[in-house]
CSV table of N, CA and C in Angstrom, one decimal:
chain,number,residue,atom,x,y,z
A,152,MET,N,168.8,-73.9,86.6
A,152,MET,CA,168.0,-74.8,85.7
A,152,MET,C,168.1,-74.3,84.3
A,153,PRO,N,168.6,-75.1,83.4
A,153,PRO,CA,168.7,-74.6,82.0
A,153,PRO,C,167.2,-74.5,81.4
A,154,THR,N,167.0,-73.4,80.7
A,154,THR,CA,165.6,-73.2,80.2
A,154,THR,C,165.8,-72.7,78.7
A,155,VAL,N,164.7,-72.9,78.0
A,155,VAL,CA,164.6,-72.5,76.6
A,155,VAL,C,163.2,-71.8,76.4
A,156,GLU,N,163.2,-70.8,75.6
A,156,GLU,CA,161.9,-70.1,75.3
A,156,GLU,C,161.2,-70.9,74.2
A,157,VAL,N,159.8,-70.9,74.2
A,157,VAL,CA,159.0,-71.6,73.2
A,157,VAL,C,159.4,-71.1,71.8
A,158,ALA,N,159.6,-69.8,71.7
A,158,ALA,CA,160.0,-69.2,70.4
A,158,ALA,C,161.3,-69.8,69.8
A,159,ASP,N,162.1,-70.3,70.7
A,159,ASP,CA,163.4,-70.9,70.2
A,159,ASP,C,163.3,-72.3,69.8
A,160,LEU,N,162.2,-73.0,70.0
A,160,LEU,CA,162.0,-74.4,69.7
A,160,LEU,C,161.8,-74.6,68.2
A,161,LYS,N,162.4,-75.6,67.6
A,161,LYS,CA,162.3,-75.9,66.2
A,161,LYS,C,161.3,-77.1,66.1
A,162,ASP,N,160.7,-77.2,65.0
A,162,ASP,CA,159.6,-78.3,64.8
A,162,ASP,C,160.1,-79.7,65.1
A,163,ASP,N,161.4,-79.9,64.8
A,163,ASP,CA,162.0,-81.3,65.0
A,163,ASP,C,162.6,-81.5,66.4
A,164,ASP,N,162.6,-80.5,67.3
A,164,ASP,CA,163.1,-80.7,68.6
A,164,ASP,C,162.3,-81.8,69.4
A,165,PHE,N,163.1,-82.6,70.2
A,165,PHE,CA,162.4,-83.6,71.0
A,165,PHE,C,161.7,-83.0,72.2
A,166,LEU,N,160.4,-83.2,72.3
A,166,LEU,CA,159.6,-82.6,73.4
A,166,LEU,C,159.0,-83.7,74.3
A,167,LEU,N,159.3,-83.5,75.6
A,167,LEU,CA,158.7,-84.5,76.6
A,167,LEU,C,157.7,-83.7,77.4
A,168,ASP,N,156.5,-84.2,77.3
A,168,ASP,CA,155.3,-83.5,78.0
A,168,ASP,C,155.1,-84.3,79.3
A,169,VAL,N,155.2,-83.7,80.5
A,169,VAL,CA,155.1,-84.4,81.8
A,169,VAL,C,153.8,-84.1,82.5
A,170,ARG,N,152.8,-83.5,81.8
A,170,ARG,CA,151.5,-83.2,82.4
A,170,ARG,C,150.7,-84.5,82.6
A,171,GLU,N,149.6,-84.4,83.3
A,171,GLU,CA,148.8,-85.6,83.6
A,171,GLU,C,147.9,-85.9,82.4
A,172,ASP,N,147.4,-87.1,82.5
A,172,ASP,CA,146.6,-87.7,81.3
A,172,ASP,C,145.5,-86.8,80.9
A,173,ASP,N,144.7,-86.2,81.8
A,173,ASP,CA,143.6,-85.3,81.4
A,173,ASP,C,144.1,-84.1,80.7
A,174,GLU,N,145.2,-83.5,81.1
A,174,GLU,CA,145.8,-82.4,80.4
A,174,GLU,C,146.2,-82.7,79.0
A,175,TRP,N,146.9,-83.9,78.9
A,175,TRP,CA,147.4,-84.3,77.6
A,175,TRP,C,146.2,-84.6,76.6
A,176,ARG,N,145.1,-85.3,77.1
A,176,ARG,CA,144.0,-85.5,76.2
A,176,ARG,C,143.4,-84.3,75.7
A,177,ALA,N,143.3,-83.2,76.6
A,177,ALA,CA,142.7,-82.0,76.2
A,177,ALA,C,143.5,-81.2,75.1
A,178,GLY,N,144.8,-81.3,75.2
A,178,GLY,CA,145.6,-80.6,74.2
A,178,GLY,C,147.1,-80.7,74.5
A,179,HIS,N,147.8,-81.0,73.5
A,179,HIS,CA,149.3,-81.2,73.6
A,179,HIS,C,150.0,-80.8,72.2
A,180,ALA,N,151.2,-80.7,72.3
A,180,ALA,CA,152.0,-80.5,71.1
A,180,ALA,C,152.1,-81.8,70.3
A,181,GLU,N,151.7,-81.8,69.0
A,181,GLU,CA,151.8,-83.0,68.2
A,181,GLU,C,153.2,-83.5,68.2
A,182,GLY,N,153.4,-84.8,68.3
A,182,GLY,CA,154.7,-85.4,68.2
A,182,GLY,C,155.5,-85.5,69.6
A,183,ALA,N,154.9,-84.9,70.6
A,183,ALA,CA,155.6,-84.9,71.9
A,183,ALA,C,155.5,-86.3,72.5
A,184,LEU,N,156.4,-86.7,73.3
A,184,LEU,CA,156.4,-87.9,74.1
A,184,LEU,C,155.7,-87.5,75.4
A,185,HIS,N,154.7,-88.3,75.8
A,185,HIS,CA,153.9,-88.0,77.0
A,185,HIS,C,154.2,-89.1,78.1
A,186,ILE,N,154.8,-88.6,79.2
A,186,ILE,CA,155.0,-89.4,80.4
A,186,ILE,C,154.7,-88.5,81.6
A,187,PRO,N,153.6,-88.7,82.2
A,187,PRO,CA,153.3,-87.8,83.4
A,187,PRO,C,154.3,-87.8,84.5
A,188,LEU,N,154.5,-86.7,85.1
A,188,LEU,CA,155.4,-86.6,86.2
A,188,LEU,C,155.2,-87.7,87.2
A,189,SER,N,153.9,-88.0,87.5
A,189,SER,CA,153.6,-88.9,88.6
A,189,SER,C,154.0,-90.4,88.2
A,190,GLU,N,154.4,-90.6,86.9
A,190,GLU,CA,154.8,-91.9,86.5
A,190,GLU,C,156.2,-91.9,85.9
A,191,PHE,N,156.9,-90.8,86.0
A,191,PHE,CA,158.1,-90.7,85.2
A,191,PHE,C,159.2,-91.7,85.7
A,192,VAL,N,159.4,-91.8,86.9
A,192,VAL,CA,160.5,-92.7,87.4
A,192,VAL,C,160.2,-94.2,87.0
A,193,ALA,N,158.9,-94.6,87.1
A,193,ALA,CA,158.5,-95.9,86.8
A,193,ALA,C,158.6,-96.2,85.3
A,194,ARG,N,158.5,-95.1,84.5
A,194,ARG,CA,158.5,-95.3,83.0
A,194,ARG,C,159.8,-94.7,82.4
A,195,TYR,N,160.8,-94.6,83.2
A,195,TYR,CA,162.1,-94.0,82.7
A,195,TYR,C,162.6,-94.8,81.5
A,196,GLY,N,162.5,-96.1,81.5
A,196,GLY,CA,163.0,-96.9,80.4
A,196,GLY,C,162.3,-96.5,79.1
A,197,GLU,N,161.0,-96.2,79.1
A,197,GLU,CA,160.2,-95.8,78.0
A,197,GLU,C,160.8,-94.5,77.4
A,198,PHE,N,161.2,-93.6,78.4
A,198,PHE,CA,161.8,-92.3,78.0
A,198,PHE,C,163.1,-92.6,77.3
A,199,THR,N,164.0,-93.4,77.9
A,199,THR,CA,165.3,-93.6,77.3
A,199,THR,C,165.3,-94.2,75.9
A,200,GLU,N,164.3,-95.1,75.7
A,200,GLU,CA,164.1,-95.7,74.4
A,200,GLU,C,163.7,-94.7,73.3
A,201,ALA,N,162.9,-93.7,73.7
A,201,ALA,CA,162.4,-92.7,72.7
A,201,ALA,C,163.3,-91.5,72.6
A,202,ALA,N,164.0,-91.1,73.6
A,202,ALA,CA,164.8,-89.9,73.6
A,202,ALA,C,166.0,-90.0,72.6
A,203,PRO,N,166.4,-88.9,72.1
A,203,PRO,CA,167.6,-88.9,71.2
A,203,PRO,C,168.8,-89.2,72.0
A,204,GLN,N,169.7,-90.0,71.5
A,204,GLN,CA,170.9,-90.4,72.2
A,204,GLN,C,171.9,-89.2,72.4
A,205,ASP,N,172.0,-88.4,71.4
A,205,ASP,CA,173.0,-87.3,71.5
A,205,ASP,C,172.3,-85.9,71.4
A,206,GLY,N,171.0,-85.9,71.5
A,206,GLY,CA,170.3,-84.6,71.3
A,206,GLY,C,169.7,-84.1,72.6
A,207,ARG,N,169.2,-82.9,72.5
A,207,ARG,CA,168.6,-82.2,73.7
A,207,ARG,C,167.2,-82.7,73.9
A,208,VAL,N,166.8,-82.8,75.2
A,208,VAL,CA,165.4,-83.1,75.6
A,208,VAL,C,164.8,-81.8,76.1
A,209,HIS,N,163.7,-81.4,75.5
A,209,HIS,CA,162.9,-80.2,75.9
A,209,HIS,C,161.7,-80.7,76.7
A,210,VAL,N,161.7,-80.3,78.0
A,210,VAL,CA,160.7,-80.8,78.9
A,210,VAL,C,159.6,-79.7,79.1
A,211,ILE,N,158.3,-80.1,79.0
A,211,ILE,CA,157.3,-79.1,79.0
A,211,ILE,C,156.1,-79.6,79.9
A,212,CYS,N,155.5,-78.7,80.6
A,212,CYS,CA,154.3,-79.0,81.4
A,212,CYS,C,153.3,-77.8,81.1
A,213,ARG,N,152.4,-77.5,82.0
A,213,ARG,CA,151.5,-76.4,81.8
A,213,ARG,C,152.1,-75.1,81.9
A,214,SER,N,152.9,-74.9,82.9
A,214,SER,CA,153.5,-73.5,83.1
A,214,SER,C,155.0,-73.5,83.4
A,215,GLY,N,155.6,-74.7,83.6
A,215,GLY,CA,157.0,-74.8,83.8
A,215,GLY,C,157.5,-75.4,85.2
A,216,GLY,N,156.6,-75.6,86.1
A,216,GLY,CA,157.0,-76.1,87.4
A,216,GLY,C,157.4,-77.6,87.4
A,217,ARG,N,156.5,-78.4,86.9
A,217,ARG,CA,156.7,-79.8,86.9
A,217,ARG,C,157.8,-80.2,85.9
A,218,SER,N,157.8,-79.5,84.8
A,218,SER,CA,158.9,-79.8,83.8
A,218,SER,C,160.2,-79.4,84.3
A,219,ALA,N,160.3,-78.4,85.2
A,219,ALA,CA,161.6,-78.0,85.8
A,219,ALA,C,162.1,-79.1,86.6
A,220,GLN,N,161.2,-79.8,87.4
A,220,GLN,CA,161.6,-80.9,88.2
A,220,GLN,C,162.2,-82.1,87.4
A,221,VAL,N,161.5,-82.4,86.3
A,221,VAL,CA,162.0,-83.5,85.5
A,221,VAL,C,163.3,-83.1,84.7
A,222,ALA,N,163.3,-81.9,84.3
A,222,ALA,CA,164.6,-81.5,83.6
A,222,ALA,C,165.8,-81.6,84.5
A,223,MET,N,165.6,-81.1,85.8
A,223,MET,CA,166.7,-81.2,86.7
A,223,MET,C,167.1,-82.6,87.0
A,224,TYR,N,166.1,-83.5,87.1
A,224,TYR,CA,166.4,-84.9,87.3
A,224,TYR,C,167.2,-85.5,86.1
A,225,LEU,N,166.8,-85.2,84.9
A,225,LEU,CA,167.4,-85.6,83.7
A,225,LEU,C,168.9,-85.1,83.6
A,226,VAL,N,169.1,-83.9,84.0
A,226,VAL,CA,170.4,-83.3,84.0
A,226,VAL,C,171.3,-84.1,85.0
A,227,GLN,N,170.7,-84.4,86.1
A,227,GLN,CA,171.5,-85.2,87.1
A,227,GLN,C,171.8,-86.6,86.6
A,228,GLN,N,171.1,-87.1,85.6
A,228,GLN,CA,171.4,-88.4,85.0
A,228,GLN,C,172.3,-88.2,83.9
A,229,GLY,N,172.8,-87.0,83.6
A,229,GLY,CA,173.8,-86.8,82.5
A,229,GLY,C,173.2,-86.5,81.2
A,230,ILE,N,171.9,-86.3,81.2
A,230,ILE,CA,171.1,-86.0,79.9
A,230,ILE,C,171.1,-84.5,79.6
A,231,ASP,N,171.2,-84.1,78.4
A,231,ASP,CA,171.1,-82.7,78.0
A,231,ASP,C,169.6,-82.4,78.0
A,232,ALA,N,169.1,-81.8,79.0
A,232,ALA,CA,167.7,-81.5,79.2
A,232,ALA,C,167.5,-80.1,79.6
A,233,VAL,N,166.5,-79.4,79.0
A,233,VAL,CA,166.1,-78.1,79.4
A,233,VAL,C,164.6,-78.0,79.6
A,234,ASN,N,164.3,-77.0,80.5
A,234,ASN,CA,162.9,-76.7,80.8
A,234,ASN,C,162.3,-75.7,79.8
A,235,VAL,N,161.1,-76.0,79.3
A,235,VAL,CA,160.5,-75.0,78.3
A,235,VAL,C,159.8,-74.0,79.2
A,236,ASP,N,160.3,-72.7,79.2
A,236,ASP,CA,159.9,-71.6,80.0
A,236,ASP,C,158.4,-71.3,79.6
A,237,GLY,N,157.6,-71.3,80.6
A,237,GLY,CA,156.2,-70.9,80.4
A,237,GLY,C,155.3,-72.1,80.0
A,238,GLY,N,155.9,-73.2,79.6
A,238,GLY,CA,155.1,-74.4,79.3
A,238,GLY,C,154.1,-74.3,78.1
A,239,MET,N,153.1,-75.1,78.2
A,239,MET,CA,152.1,-75.2,77.2
A,239,MET,C,151.2,-73.9,77.2
A,240,LYS,N,151.1,-73.2,78.3
A,240,LYS,CA,150.4,-71.9,78.2
A,240,LYS,C,151.0,-71.0,77.3
A,241,VAL,N,152.3,-70.8,77.3
A,241,VAL,CA,153.0,-70.0,76.4
A,241,VAL,C,153.0,-70.6,75.0
A,242,TRP,N,153.2,-71.9,74.9
A,242,TRP,CA,153.1,-72.6,73.6
A,242,TRP,C,151.8,-72.2,72.8
A,243,ALA,N,150.7,-72.3,73.5
A,243,ALA,CA,149.4,-72.0,72.9
A,243,ALA,C,149.3,-70.5,72.6
A,244,ALA,N,149.7,-69.7,73.5
A,244,ALA,CA,149.6,-68.2,73.4
A,244,ALA,C,150.5,-67.7,72.2
A,245,GLU,N,151.5,-68.4,71.9
A,245,GLU,CA,152.4,-68.0,70.7
A,245,GLU,C,151.9,-68.6,69.4
A,246,GLY,N,150.7,-69.3,69.5
A,246,GLY,CA,150.1,-69.8,68.2
A,246,GLY,C,150.6,-71.1,67.8
A,247,ARG,N,151.4,-71.8,68.6
A,247,ARG,CA,151.9,-73.1,68.2
A,247,ARG,C,150.7,-74.1,68.2
A,248,PRO,N,150.7,-75.1,67.3
A,248,PRO,CA,149.6,-76.0,67.3
A,248,PRO,C,149.4,-76.8,68.5
A,249,VAL,N,148.1,-77.0,68.9
A,249,VAL,CA,147.7,-77.8,70.1
A,249,VAL,C,146.7,-78.8,69.6
A,250,VAL,N,146.9,-80.1,69.8
A,250,VAL,CA,145.9,-81.1,69.3
A,250,VAL,C,145.4,-81.9,70.5
A,251,ASP,N,144.2,-82.4,70.4
A,251,ASP,CA,143.7,-83.2,71.5
A,251,ASP,C,144.0,-84.7,71.2
A,252,ALA,N,143.5,-85.6,72.0
A,252,ALA,CA,143.8,-87.0,71.9
A,252,ALA,C,143.4,-87.6,70.5
A,253,LYS,N,142.4,-87.0,69.9
A,253,LYS,CA,141.9,-87.4,68.6
A,253,LYS,C,142.6,-86.8,67.4
A,254,GLY,N,143.6,-85.9,67.7
A,254,GLY,CA,144.3,-85.2,66.6
A,254,GLY,C,143.5,-83.9,66.2
A,255,GLU,N,142.4,-83.6,66.8
A,255,GLU,CA,141.7,-82.4,66.5
A,255,GLU,C,142.3,-81.2,67.3
A,256,PRO,N,141.9,-80.0,66.9
A,256,PRO,CA,142.4,-78.8,67.7
A,256,PRO,C,142.0,-79.0,69.2
A,257,GLY,N,143.0,-78.7,70.0
A,257,GLY,CA,142.9,-78.9,71.5
A,257,GLY,C,143.0,-77.6,72.2
A,258,VAL,N,142.9,-77.8,73.6
A,258,VAL,CA,143.1,-76.6,74.5
A,258,VAL,C,144.0,-77.0,75.6
A,259,VAL,N,144.7,-76.0,76.2
A,259,VAL,CA,145.6,-76.3,77.3
A,259,VAL,C,144.8,-76.1,78.6
A,260,LEU,N,144.7,-77.1,79.4
A,260,LEU,CA,144.1,-77.0,80.7
A,260,LEU,C,145.0,-76.5,81.7
């Protein structure tokens, strides 16, 4: 499974967050696309509309398990996708901004 470290992500990289709604509301990376793993196949069209056509998709969850599943699925669909190693836990630990549903400082559940 292709992976990338949080430290290697740039501010303009496309980020897909596959955590559940309560996790997202508590805290997420600003600008990420949110489609929960449990809804991903049903909302695949929403993903393809938002994803960069020729760019890489960085998939993130809390710690890397769910995002690895989605990244693997996307790779099988011919999409350049990578799993963000350590997920939002590492994102927050490295001081990357986390916002809640209201745009205020958030927390990672």
